[in-house]
């Protein structure tokens, strides 16, 4: 017995465990108690305490009558709220009295103790029996452990201690021999899953013989349980494949030796193997020599936990009833890096899954849900994604992929600069607006490349159901997540670039919810860090995703969405721009795609002919006669068609190479061959210049919803009737209203326009008027045909033809004002393509022409800007229809009447 141990010791309650002599364990105390204990130890000249198990309500302080005197080996103050004392049991002690010297209620009590000597025997035979008993017990235990697959390295510390009993140099001969045998017996007891009560029973014994006998009984009983558990496990394992077993054992050994090192063994943890995986160890008892190392690992583990990681990296432990798929699923979920706030939801679903029979339909639903959760990149980012945008790299990428578009590129770089300075993606979303084929998608792709992010396109055209964006609730049959979560799963990282393509084509106002409102949450930086898909029903952080949208027109983009985006307009290309794009980008790409080399690499003169050569004349012919578009998509397809034809020619040439008289391959595409290659030109044969000018036919200008400009012929005719107006050509409400305004204005000014002989005469009183806009199958709407319709009616009624090469656009008011319209660049370019030589535009649109139309086009056209319909008519008719004074007089008259 250690005579340094005083009879009054600080009393430390053990809430859920029993300390036995020679065992090392950690005792965790809260701030007040820890301070109290430290004070007591500082004031005394020893490091002994009394560890007493609490047997009832801790608040009542109902202590067991026997405790274990322990020596404090180390103190860990690294955790803010708890201080951990590393203690080693020394001997049993009986509590005589409990008292407190401190006035503070929360401080630890003191206890007067009587140390209890274990009753030894000097009988060598008894000692030999104990040694044999413990040795046999220990060997059986080790065998069992190995049988259930515990790595033998884990058992090394115990084996070493056991071996000491055999070692003659350590032969147990002295008086402390019984104590040493007891130490080993205690150690063995702690390795099993002995219960609190069983350990308490051992603590209360003082007779060596009784202690060894009690421990033998407990350990034997536990090994029997282990045996039965093993048999059960074996029968289960027959159903499990190799992978499943490996995982199970791996997780077990993982819990036993978190570090994987053989020396650091968690003795209480070993008890997990006794069968019940649910009885997870709470506290750790270790041999003192390994304490420091384990402490470091625990700190490391603590850091992981603080970062949201789970205990031992394994949140979802497989259980014996789990089938192969569920084990795989749990494995995936463990590796998915789930944020802490959704772990409880997932645990609940896993628990549900374990209760539902595998054949039940609901089981499939829960599994599908958990598979989605496991597949999502909760924490995974593309490592190579640039943390800070490099503007120079982005510029190089944009220049390498696109010709021209200087304004657009400048605005993109400005946007990226904001990202760089702000260092987050919460700035407004970019939205590229322009006609088809002008490079909106490919610009977005270039941005993704420059930022080294994964690129994913979400097509929003025709999306009418909110669920397509936000998923269906799990209660629906066949429910799945929406396109945002789907895209993230496909990308596998949480920081891709999402292209929301054709955001203007969202269908609104259906009974299936509003997809635009679902997108609002996605695009709003203030909300999208907790985007909740209906299917997942747990928030997902989208704040790392960079969103870019595209649209053909801003008119149909819902207002609140438009508000959250920074719109960048891309206009249609001119002929020269198309030529440049074709030469520098489209042709090299198509040559490469068809296996040809670029003529620049092998000039024709070099004798290497495996290429295709397009002259500028041929390219212009292709652009003007085979494509009629604002962008270059059809041109790209046309170039591809020519390359295919040449490819066939080249292949034929290679096959017939051995024939002397075979014609050599000609890489040059000749103008006269184009019709053979592509067939007759669909456009360009009939230009407006060839059309016959007829009264009642006028050339208007249109801007389609897809962002394309075009020519819009307008025809008018009159027939006997009762002054009715007939409108045909798939016209929308707005364009119909424009027609009515045009008719009203003409009727109101019929006398001044010399269409009636007196002011009182009613125009068209016995005639019907019919306005038709050809291409009847194509829906048309908008106010911009107002000017053209008014002019068309005047042309019909006055019998004066307007040249077809004169095109016009503009909205009119009832009093003949000409209002500005959109899509001027596309309209003017389309007019130029169609052979128009004079364009009449609203005066306010002059700034669009100045800004957007290239000088070359402006020089080819006569552009007239008008404020009123009178100015339009003046610019159209050589002979003045009205006298200025007359018109003013007439207007004043009407004004006074009003
Ligand atoms: N300025 C340009 N320089 C080089 N290539 C271009 C340019 N503009 C367009 N292209 C090419 O034209 C093709 C069509 O472009 P893209 O698909 O990006 O058009 P878009 O504007 O997204 O059309 P849509 O509205 O129909 O989606 C692509 O191959 C693209 O590389």
PDB file of N, CA, C and O and ligand atoms in Angstrom, residues 398-405 409 432 434-444 457 499 501-502 505 550-552 570 573 577 580-582 584-586 589-590 631-634 636 706, ligand 1:
ATOM      1  N   UNK A 398     -11.503  34.655 -74.230  1.00  0.00           N
ATOM      2  CA  UNK A 398     -12.600  35.242 -75.011  1.00  0.00           C
ATOM      3  C   UNK A 398     -12.123  35.589 -76.419  1.00  0.00           C
ATOM      4  O   UNK A 398     -12.830  35.345 -77.402  1.00  0.00           O
ATOM      5  N   UNK A 399     -10.915  36.143 -76.518  1.00  0.00           N
ATOM      6  CA  UNK A 399     -10.393  36.508 -77.839  1.00  0.00           C
ATOM      7  C   UNK A 399     -10.137  35.274 -78.684  1.00  0.00           C
ATOM      8  O   UNK A 399     -10.344  35.283 -79.905  1.00  0.00           O
ATOM      9  N   UNK A 400      -9.659  34.221 -78.019  1.00  0.00           N
ATOM     10  CA  UNK A 400      -9.338  33.008 -78.785  1.00  0.00           C
ATOM     11  C   UNK A 400     -10.590  32.363 -79.350  1.00  0.00           C
ATOM     12  O   UNK A 400     -10.556  31.754 -80.409  1.00  0.00           O
ATOM     13  N   UNK A 401     -11.717  32.510 -78.649  1.00  0.00           N
ATOM     14  CA  UNK A 401     -12.931  31.798 -79.076  1.00  0.00           C
ATOM     15  C   UNK A 401     -13.862  32.639 -79.927  1.00  0.00           C
ATOM     16  O   UNK A 401     -14.735  32.091 -80.596  1.00  0.00           O
ATOM     17  N   UNK A 402     -13.712  33.973 -79.874  1.00  0.00           N
ATOM     18  CA  UNK A 402     -14.704  34.805 -80.563  1.00  0.00           C
ATOM     19  C   UNK A 402     -14.069  35.956 -81.310  1.00  0.00           C
ATOM     20  O   UNK A 402     -13.196  36.638 -80.790  1.00  0.00           O
ATOM     21  N   UNK A 403     -14.604  36.175 -82.490  1.00  0.00           N
ATOM     22  CA  UNK A 403     -14.176  37.333 -83.272  1.00  0.00           C
ATOM     23  C   UNK A 403     -15.013  38.547 -82.853  1.00  0.00           C
ATOM     24  O   UNK A 403     -16.214  38.415 -82.553  1.00  0.00           O
ATOM     25  N   UNK A 404     -14.390  39.712 -82.866  1.00  0.00           N
ATOM     26  CA  UNK A 404     -15.138  40.959 -82.624  1.00  0.00           C
ATOM     27  C   UNK A 404     -15.782  40.990 -81.247  1.00  0.00           C
ATOM     28  O   UNK A 404     -15.152  40.677 -80.249  1.00  0.00           O
ATOM     29  N   UNK A 405     -17.034  41.393 -81.197  1.00  0.00           N
ATOM     30  CA  UNK A 405     -17.818  41.490 -79.952  1.00  0.00           C
ATOM     31  C   UNK A 405     -17.071  42.299 -78.889  1.00  0.00           C
ATOM     32  O   UNK A 405     -17.106  41.966 -77.705  1.00  0.00           O
ATOM     33  N   UNK A 409     -17.250  41.796 -74.905  1.00  0.00           N
ATOM     34  CA  UNK A 409     -16.091  41.259 -74.163  1.00  0.00           C
ATOM     35  C   UNK A 409     -15.691  42.229 -73.059  1.00  0.00           C
ATOM     36  O   UNK A 409     -15.344  41.822 -71.954  1.00  0.00           O
ATOM     37  N   UNK A 432     -26.993  37.304 -71.471  1.00  0.00           N
ATOM     38  CA  UNK A 432     -26.684  37.670 -72.846  1.00  0.00           C
ATOM     39  C   UNK A 432     -27.980  37.652 -73.647  1.00  0.00           C
ATOM     40  O   UNK A 432     -28.681  36.640 -73.668  1.00  0.00           O
ATOM     41  N   UNK A 434     -29.679  38.339 -77.423  1.00  0.00           N
ATOM     42  CA  UNK A 434     -29.390  38.581 -78.836  1.00  0.00           C
ATOM     43  C   UNK A 434     -30.001  37.508 -79.701  1.00  0.00           C
ATOM     44  O   UNK A 434     -30.535  36.512 -79.196  1.00  0.00           O
ATOM     45  N   UNK A 435     -29.944  37.699 -81.040  1.00  0.00           N
ATOM     46  CA  UNK A 435     -30.537  36.721 -81.951  1.00  0.00           C
ATOM     47  C   UNK A 435     -29.806  35.375 -81.887  1.00  0.00           C
ATOM     48  O   UNK A 435     -28.693  35.316 -81.357  1.00  0.00           O
ATOM     49  N   UNK A 436     -30.377  34.331 -82.444  1.00  0.00           N
ATOM     50  CA  UNK A 436     -29.727  33.026 -82.389  1.00  0.00           C
ATOM     51  C   UNK A 436     -28.408  33.018 -83.162  1.00  0.00           C
ATOM     52  O   UNK A 436     -28.270  33.725 -84.159  1.00  0.00           O
ATOM     53  N   UNK A 437     -27.470  32.251 -82.663  1.00  0.00           N
ATOM     54  CA  UNK A 437     -26.225  32.022 -83.384  1.00  0.00           C
ATOM     55  C   UNK A 437     -25.225  33.150 -83.315  1.00  0.00           C
ATOM     56  O   UNK A 437     -24.284  33.196 -84.104  1.00  0.00           O
ATOM     57  N   UNK A 438     -25.389  34.092 -82.380  1.00  0.00           N
ATOM     58  CA  UNK A 438     -24.412  35.187 -82.296  1.00  0.00           C
ATOM     59  C   UNK A 438     -23.356  34.920 -81.235  1.00  0.00           C
ATOM     60  O   UNK A 438     -22.516  35.773 -80.960  1.00  0.00           O
ATOM     61  N   UNK A 439     -23.409  33.744 -80.618  1.00  0.00           N
ATOM     62  CA  UNK A 439     -22.330  33.353 -79.712  1.00  0.00           C
ATOM     63  C   UNK A 439     -22.636  33.505 -78.238  1.00  0.00           C
ATOM     64  O   UNK A 439     -21.716  33.562 -77.423  1.00  0.00           O
ATOM     65  N   UNK A 440     -23.908  33.531 -77.870  1.00  0.00           N
ATOM     66  CA  UNK A 440     -24.238  33.702 -76.443  1.00  0.00           C
ATOM     67  C   UNK A 440     -23.779  32.474 -75.651  1.00  0.00           C
ATOM     68  O   UNK A 440     -23.117  32.598 -74.624  1.00  0.00           O
ATOM     69  N   UNK A 441     -24.122  31.293 -76.188  1.00  0.00           N
ATOM     70  CA  UNK A 441     -23.754  30.070 -75.485  1.00  0.00           C
ATOM     71  C   UNK A 441     -22.243  29.908 -75.468  1.00  0.00           C
ATOM     72  O   UNK A 441     -21.652  29.563 -74.443  1.00  0.00           O
ATOM     73  N   UNK A 442     -21.629  30.170 -76.610  1.00  0.00           N
ATOM     74  CA  UNK A 442     -20.195  29.909 -76.653  1.00  0.00           C
ATOM     75  C   UNK A 442     -19.420  30.941 -75.820  1.00  0.00           C
ATOM     76  O   UNK A 442     -18.370  30.619 -75.279  1.00  0.00           O
ATOM     77  N   UNK A 443     -19.978  32.149 -75.648  1.00  0.00           N
ATOM     78  CA  UNK A 443     -19.320  33.116 -74.742  1.00  0.00           C
ATOM     79  C   UNK A 443     -19.353  32.583 -73.303  1.00  0.00           C
ATOM     80  O   UNK A 443     -18.357  32.661 -72.575  1.00  0.00           O
ATOM     81  N   UNK A 444     -20.500  32.028 -72.926  1.00  0.00           N
ATOM     82  CA  UNK A 444     -20.618  31.491 -71.566  1.00  0.00           C
ATOM     83  C   UNK A 444     -19.631  30.357 -71.366  1.00  0.00           C
ATOM     84  O   UNK A 444     -18.997  30.227 -70.312  1.00  0.00           O
ATOM     85  N   UNK A 457     -25.353  23.312 -68.993  1.00  0.00           N
ATOM     86  CA  UNK A 457     -26.408  24.115 -69.625  1.00  0.00           C
ATOM     87  C   UNK A 457     -27.768  23.601 -69.192  1.00  0.00           C
ATOM     88  O   UNK A 457     -28.029  22.403 -69.249  1.00  0.00           O
ATOM     89  N   UNK A 499     -25.386  27.596 -67.210  1.00  0.00           N
ATOM     90  CA  UNK A 499     -25.947  28.475 -68.240  1.00  0.00           C
ATOM     91  C   UNK A 499     -27.454  28.262 -68.272  1.00  0.00           C
ATOM     92  O   UNK A 499     -27.931  27.164 -68.596  1.00  0.00           O
ATOM     93  N   UNK A 501     -30.213  28.699 -70.266  1.00  0.00           N
ATOM     94  CA  UNK A 501     -30.389  29.025 -71.680  1.00  0.00           C
ATOM     95  C   UNK A 501     -31.851  29.372 -71.977  1.00  0.00           C
ATOM     96  O   UNK A 501     -32.756  28.714 -71.482  1.00  0.00           O
ATOM     97  N   UNK A 502     -32.050  30.386 -72.785  1.00  0.00           N
ATOM     98  CA  UNK A 502     -33.386  30.784 -73.234  1.00  0.00           C
ATOM     99  C   UNK A 502     -34.310  31.102 -72.060  1.00  0.00           C
ATOM    100  O   UNK A 502     -35.431  30.593 -71.979  1.00  0.00           O
ATOM    101  N   UNK A 505     -37.882  32.165 -72.667  1.00  0.00           N
ATOM    102  CA  UNK A 505     -38.892  31.231 -73.199  1.00  0.00           C
ATOM    103  C   UNK A 505     -39.604  30.462 -72.082  1.00  0.00           C
ATOM    104  O   UNK A 505     -40.276  29.474 -72.341  1.00  0.00           O
ATOM    105  N   UNK A 550     -29.100  33.288 -70.948  1.00  0.00           N
ATOM    106  CA  UNK A 550     -29.175  33.806 -72.319  1.00  0.00           C
ATOM    107  C   UNK A 550     -30.639  33.986 -72.707  1.00  0.00           C
ATOM    108  O   UNK A 550     -31.506  33.299 -72.175  1.00  0.00           O
ATOM    109  N   UNK A 551     -30.873  34.909 -73.603  1.00  0.00           N
ATOM    110  CA  UNK A 551     -32.244  35.148 -74.066  1.00  0.00           C
ATOM    111  C   UNK A 551     -32.172  35.764 -75.453  1.00  0.00           C
ATOM    112  O   UNK A 551     -31.157  36.351 -75.824  1.00  0.00           O
ATOM    113  N   UNK A 552     -33.235  35.583 -76.219  1.00  0.00           N
ATOM    114  CA  UNK A 552     -33.293  36.221 -77.521  1.00  0.00           C
ATOM    115  C   UNK A 552     -33.867  37.621 -77.422  1.00  0.00           C
ATOM    116  O   UNK A 552     -33.576  38.475 -78.248  1.00  0.00           O
ATOM    117  N   UNK A 570     -26.196  41.369 -77.525  1.00  0.00           N
ATOM    118  CA  UNK A 570     -25.346  40.967 -78.658  1.00  0.00           C
ATOM    119  C   UNK A 570     -26.180  41.168 -79.913  1.00  0.00           C
ATOM    120  O   UNK A 570     -27.311  40.665 -79.993  1.00  0.00           O
ATOM    121  N   UNK A 573     -24.689  39.934 -86.883  1.00  0.00           N
ATOM    122  CA  UNK A 573     -23.430  40.285 -87.549  1.00  0.00           C
ATOM    123  C   UNK A 573     -23.688  40.856 -88.939  1.00  0.00           C
ATOM    124  O   UNK A 573     -24.650  40.472 -89.613  1.00  0.00           O
ATOM    125  N   UNK A 577     -18.465  41.058 -90.920  1.00  0.00           N
ATOM    126  CA  UNK A 577     -18.168  40.341 -89.666  1.00  0.00           C
ATOM    127  C   UNK A 577     -18.331  38.838 -89.869  1.00  0.00           C
ATOM    128  O   UNK A 577     -17.516  38.044 -89.398  1.00  0.00           O
ATOM    129  N   UNK A 580     -15.325  37.474 -91.597  1.00  0.00           N
ATOM    130  CA  UNK A 580     -14.192  37.321 -90.677  1.00  0.00           C
ATOM    131  C   UNK A 580     -14.368  36.108 -89.774  1.00  0.00           C
ATOM    132  O   UNK A 580     -13.432  35.349 -89.543  1.00  0.00           O
ATOM    133  N   UNK A 581     -15.588  35.955 -89.246  1.00  0.00           N
ATOM    134  CA  UNK A 581     -15.834  34.819 -88.338  1.00  0.00           C
ATOM    135  C   UNK A 581     -15.642  33.510 -89.095  1.00  0.00           C
ATOM    136  O   UNK A 581     -15.027  32.567 -88.589  1.00  0.00           O
ATOM    137  N   UNK A 582     -16.160  33.473 -90.331  1.00  0.00           N
ATOM    138  CA  UNK A 582     -16.043  32.245 -91.115  1.00  0.00           C
ATOM    139  C   UNK A 582     -14.568  31.920 -91.374  1.00  0.00           C
ATOM    140  O   UNK A 582     -14.116  30.797 -91.175  1.00  0.00           O
ATOM    141  N   UNK A 584     -11.810  32.985 -89.781  1.00  0.00           N
ATOM    142  CA  UNK A 584     -10.907  32.759 -88.650  1.00  0.00           C
ATOM    143  C   UNK A 584     -11.383  31.673 -87.691  1.00  0.00           C
ATOM    144  O   UNK A 584     -10.593  31.129 -86.937  1.00  0.00           O
ATOM    145  N   UNK A 585     -12.691  31.409 -87.656  1.00  0.00           N
ATOM    146  CA  UNK A 585     -13.172  30.466 -86.638  1.00  0.00           C
ATOM    147  C   UNK A 585     -13.910  29.272 -87.221  1.00  0.00           C
ATOM    148  O   UNK A 585     -13.586  28.132 -86.909  1.00  0.00           O
ATOM    149  N   UNK A 586     -14.909  29.554 -88.077  1.00  0.00           N
ATOM    150  CA  UNK A 586     -15.774  28.453 -88.507  1.00  0.00           C
ATOM    151  C   UNK A 586     -15.047  27.488 -89.434  1.00  0.00           C
ATOM    152  O   UNK A 586     -15.107  26.267 -89.252  1.00  0.00           O
ATOM    153  N   UNK A 589     -12.422  25.364 -87.720  1.00  0.00           N
ATOM    154  CA  UNK A 589     -13.080  24.349 -86.870  1.00  0.00           C
ATOM    155  C   UNK A 589     -13.623  23.211 -87.722  1.00  0.00           C
ATOM    156  O   UNK A 589     -13.446  22.036 -87.397  1.00  0.00           O
ATOM    157  N   UNK A 590     -14.265  23.543 -88.841  1.00  0.00           N
ATOM    158  CA  UNK A 590     -14.873  22.501 -89.683  1.00  0.00           C
ATOM    159  C   UNK A 590     -13.794  21.667 -90.377  1.00  0.00           C
ATOM    160  O   UNK A 590     -13.959  20.462 -90.523  1.00  0.00           O
ATOM    161  N   UNK A 631     -27.108  35.522 -86.913  1.00  0.00           N
ATOM    162  CA  UNK A 631     -25.905  34.892 -86.369  1.00  0.00           C
ATOM    163  C   UNK A 631     -25.140  34.144 -87.429  1.00  0.00           C
ATOM    164  O   UNK A 631     -25.228  34.491 -88.627  1.00  0.00           O
ATOM    165  N   UNK A 632     -24.392  33.131 -86.993  1.00  0.00           N
ATOM    166  CA  UNK A 632     -23.579  32.392 -87.968  1.00  0.00           C
ATOM    167  C   UNK A 632     -23.801  30.883 -87.861  1.00  0.00           C
ATOM    168  O   UNK A 632     -22.991  30.112 -88.338  1.00  0.00           O
ATOM    169  N   UNK A 633     -24.928  30.497 -87.248  1.00  0.00           N
ATOM    170  CA  UNK A 633     -25.125  29.057 -87.069  1.00  0.00           C
ATOM    171  C   UNK A 633     -25.373  28.351 -88.412  1.00  0.00           C
ATOM    172  O   UNK A 633     -24.763  27.325 -88.690  1.00  0.00           O
ATOM    173  N   UNK A 634     -26.241  28.933 -89.254  1.00  0.00           N
ATOM    174  CA  UNK A 634     -26.496  28.301 -90.565  1.00  0.00           C
ATOM    175  C   UNK A 634     -25.245  28.345 -91.424  1.00  0.00           C
ATOM    176  O   UNK A 634     -24.966  27.408 -92.170  1.00  0.00           O
ATOM    177  N   UNK A 636     -22.268  28.147 -90.382  1.00  0.00           N
ATOM    178  CA  UNK A 636     -21.428  27.061 -89.879  1.00  0.00           C
ATOM    179  C   UNK A 636     -21.869  25.732 -90.495  1.00  0.00           C
ATOM    180  O   UNK A 636     -21.046  24.934 -90.939  1.00  0.00           O
ATOM    181  N   UNK A 706     -37.230  35.615 -81.697  1.00  0.00           N
ATOM    182  CA  UNK A 706     -35.931  34.959 -81.549  1.00  0.00           C
ATOM    183  C   UNK A 706     -34.795  35.937 -81.768  1.00  0.00           C
ATOM    184  O   UNK A 706     -33.635  35.552 -81.829  1.00  0.00           O
TER     185      UNK A 706
HETATM  186  N1  LIG B   1     -18.061  36.178 -82.744  1.00  0.00           N
HETATM  187  C1  LIG B   1     -17.907  34.869 -82.970  1.00  0.00           C
HETATM  188  N2  LIG B   1     -16.688  34.369 -83.205  1.00  0.00           N
HETATM  189  C2  LIG B   1     -16.525  33.065 -83.441  1.00  0.00           C
HETATM  190  N3  LIG B   1     -17.511  32.153 -83.470  1.00  0.00           N
HETATM  191  C3  LIG B   1     -18.748  32.589 -83.246  1.00  0.00           C
HETATM  192  C4  LIG B   1     -19.016  33.963 -82.980  1.00  0.00           C
HETATM  193  N4  LIG B   1     -20.332  34.107 -82.774  1.00  0.00           N
HETATM  194  C5  LIG B   1     -20.879  32.888 -82.916  1.00  0.00           C
HETATM  195  N5  LIG B   1     -19.933  31.977 -83.184  1.00  0.00           N
HETATM  196  C6  LIG B   1     -20.127  30.546 -83.391  1.00  0.00           C
HETATM  197  O1  LIG B   1     -21.463  30.326 -83.801  1.00  0.00           O
HETATM  198  C7  LIG B   1     -21.962  29.122 -83.303  1.00  0.00           C
HETATM  199  C8  LIG B   1     -23.300  29.345 -82.646  1.00  0.00           C
HETATM  200  O2  LIG B   1     -23.113  30.114 -81.449  1.00  0.00           O
HETATM  201  P1  LIG B   1     -23.954  29.897 -80.115  1.00  0.00           P
HETATM  202  O3  LIG B   1     -24.447  28.498 -80.045  1.00  0.00           O
HETATM  203  O4  LIG B   1     -23.154  30.402 -78.989  1.00  0.00           O
HETATM  204  O5  LIG B   1     -25.159  30.846 -80.425  1.00  0.00           O
HETATM  205  P2  LIG B   1     -26.275  31.379 -79.426  1.00  0.00           P
HETATM  206  O6  LIG B   1     -26.207  32.863 -79.477  1.00  0.00           O
HETATM  207  O7  LIG B   1     -26.131  30.752 -78.094  1.00  0.00           O
HETATM  208  O8  LIG B   1     -27.587  30.898 -80.134  1.00  0.00           O
HETATM  209  P3  LIG B   1     -28.996  30.457 -79.483  1.00  0.00           P
HETATM  210  O9  LIG B   1     -29.702  31.698 -79.045  1.00  0.00           O
HETATM  211  O10 LIG B   1     -29.706  29.790 -80.600  1.00  0.00           O
HETATM  212  O11 LIG B   1     -28.671  29.535 -78.351  1.00  0.00           O
HETATM  213  C9  LIG B   1     -20.925  28.586 -82.348  1.00  0.00           C
HETATM  214  O12 LIG B   1     -20.199  27.579 -82.989  1.00  0.00           O
HETATM  215  C10 LIG B   1     -20.034  29.790 -82.086  1.00  0.00           C
HETATM  216  O13 LIG B   1     -18.725  29.386 -81.816  1.00  0.00           O
END
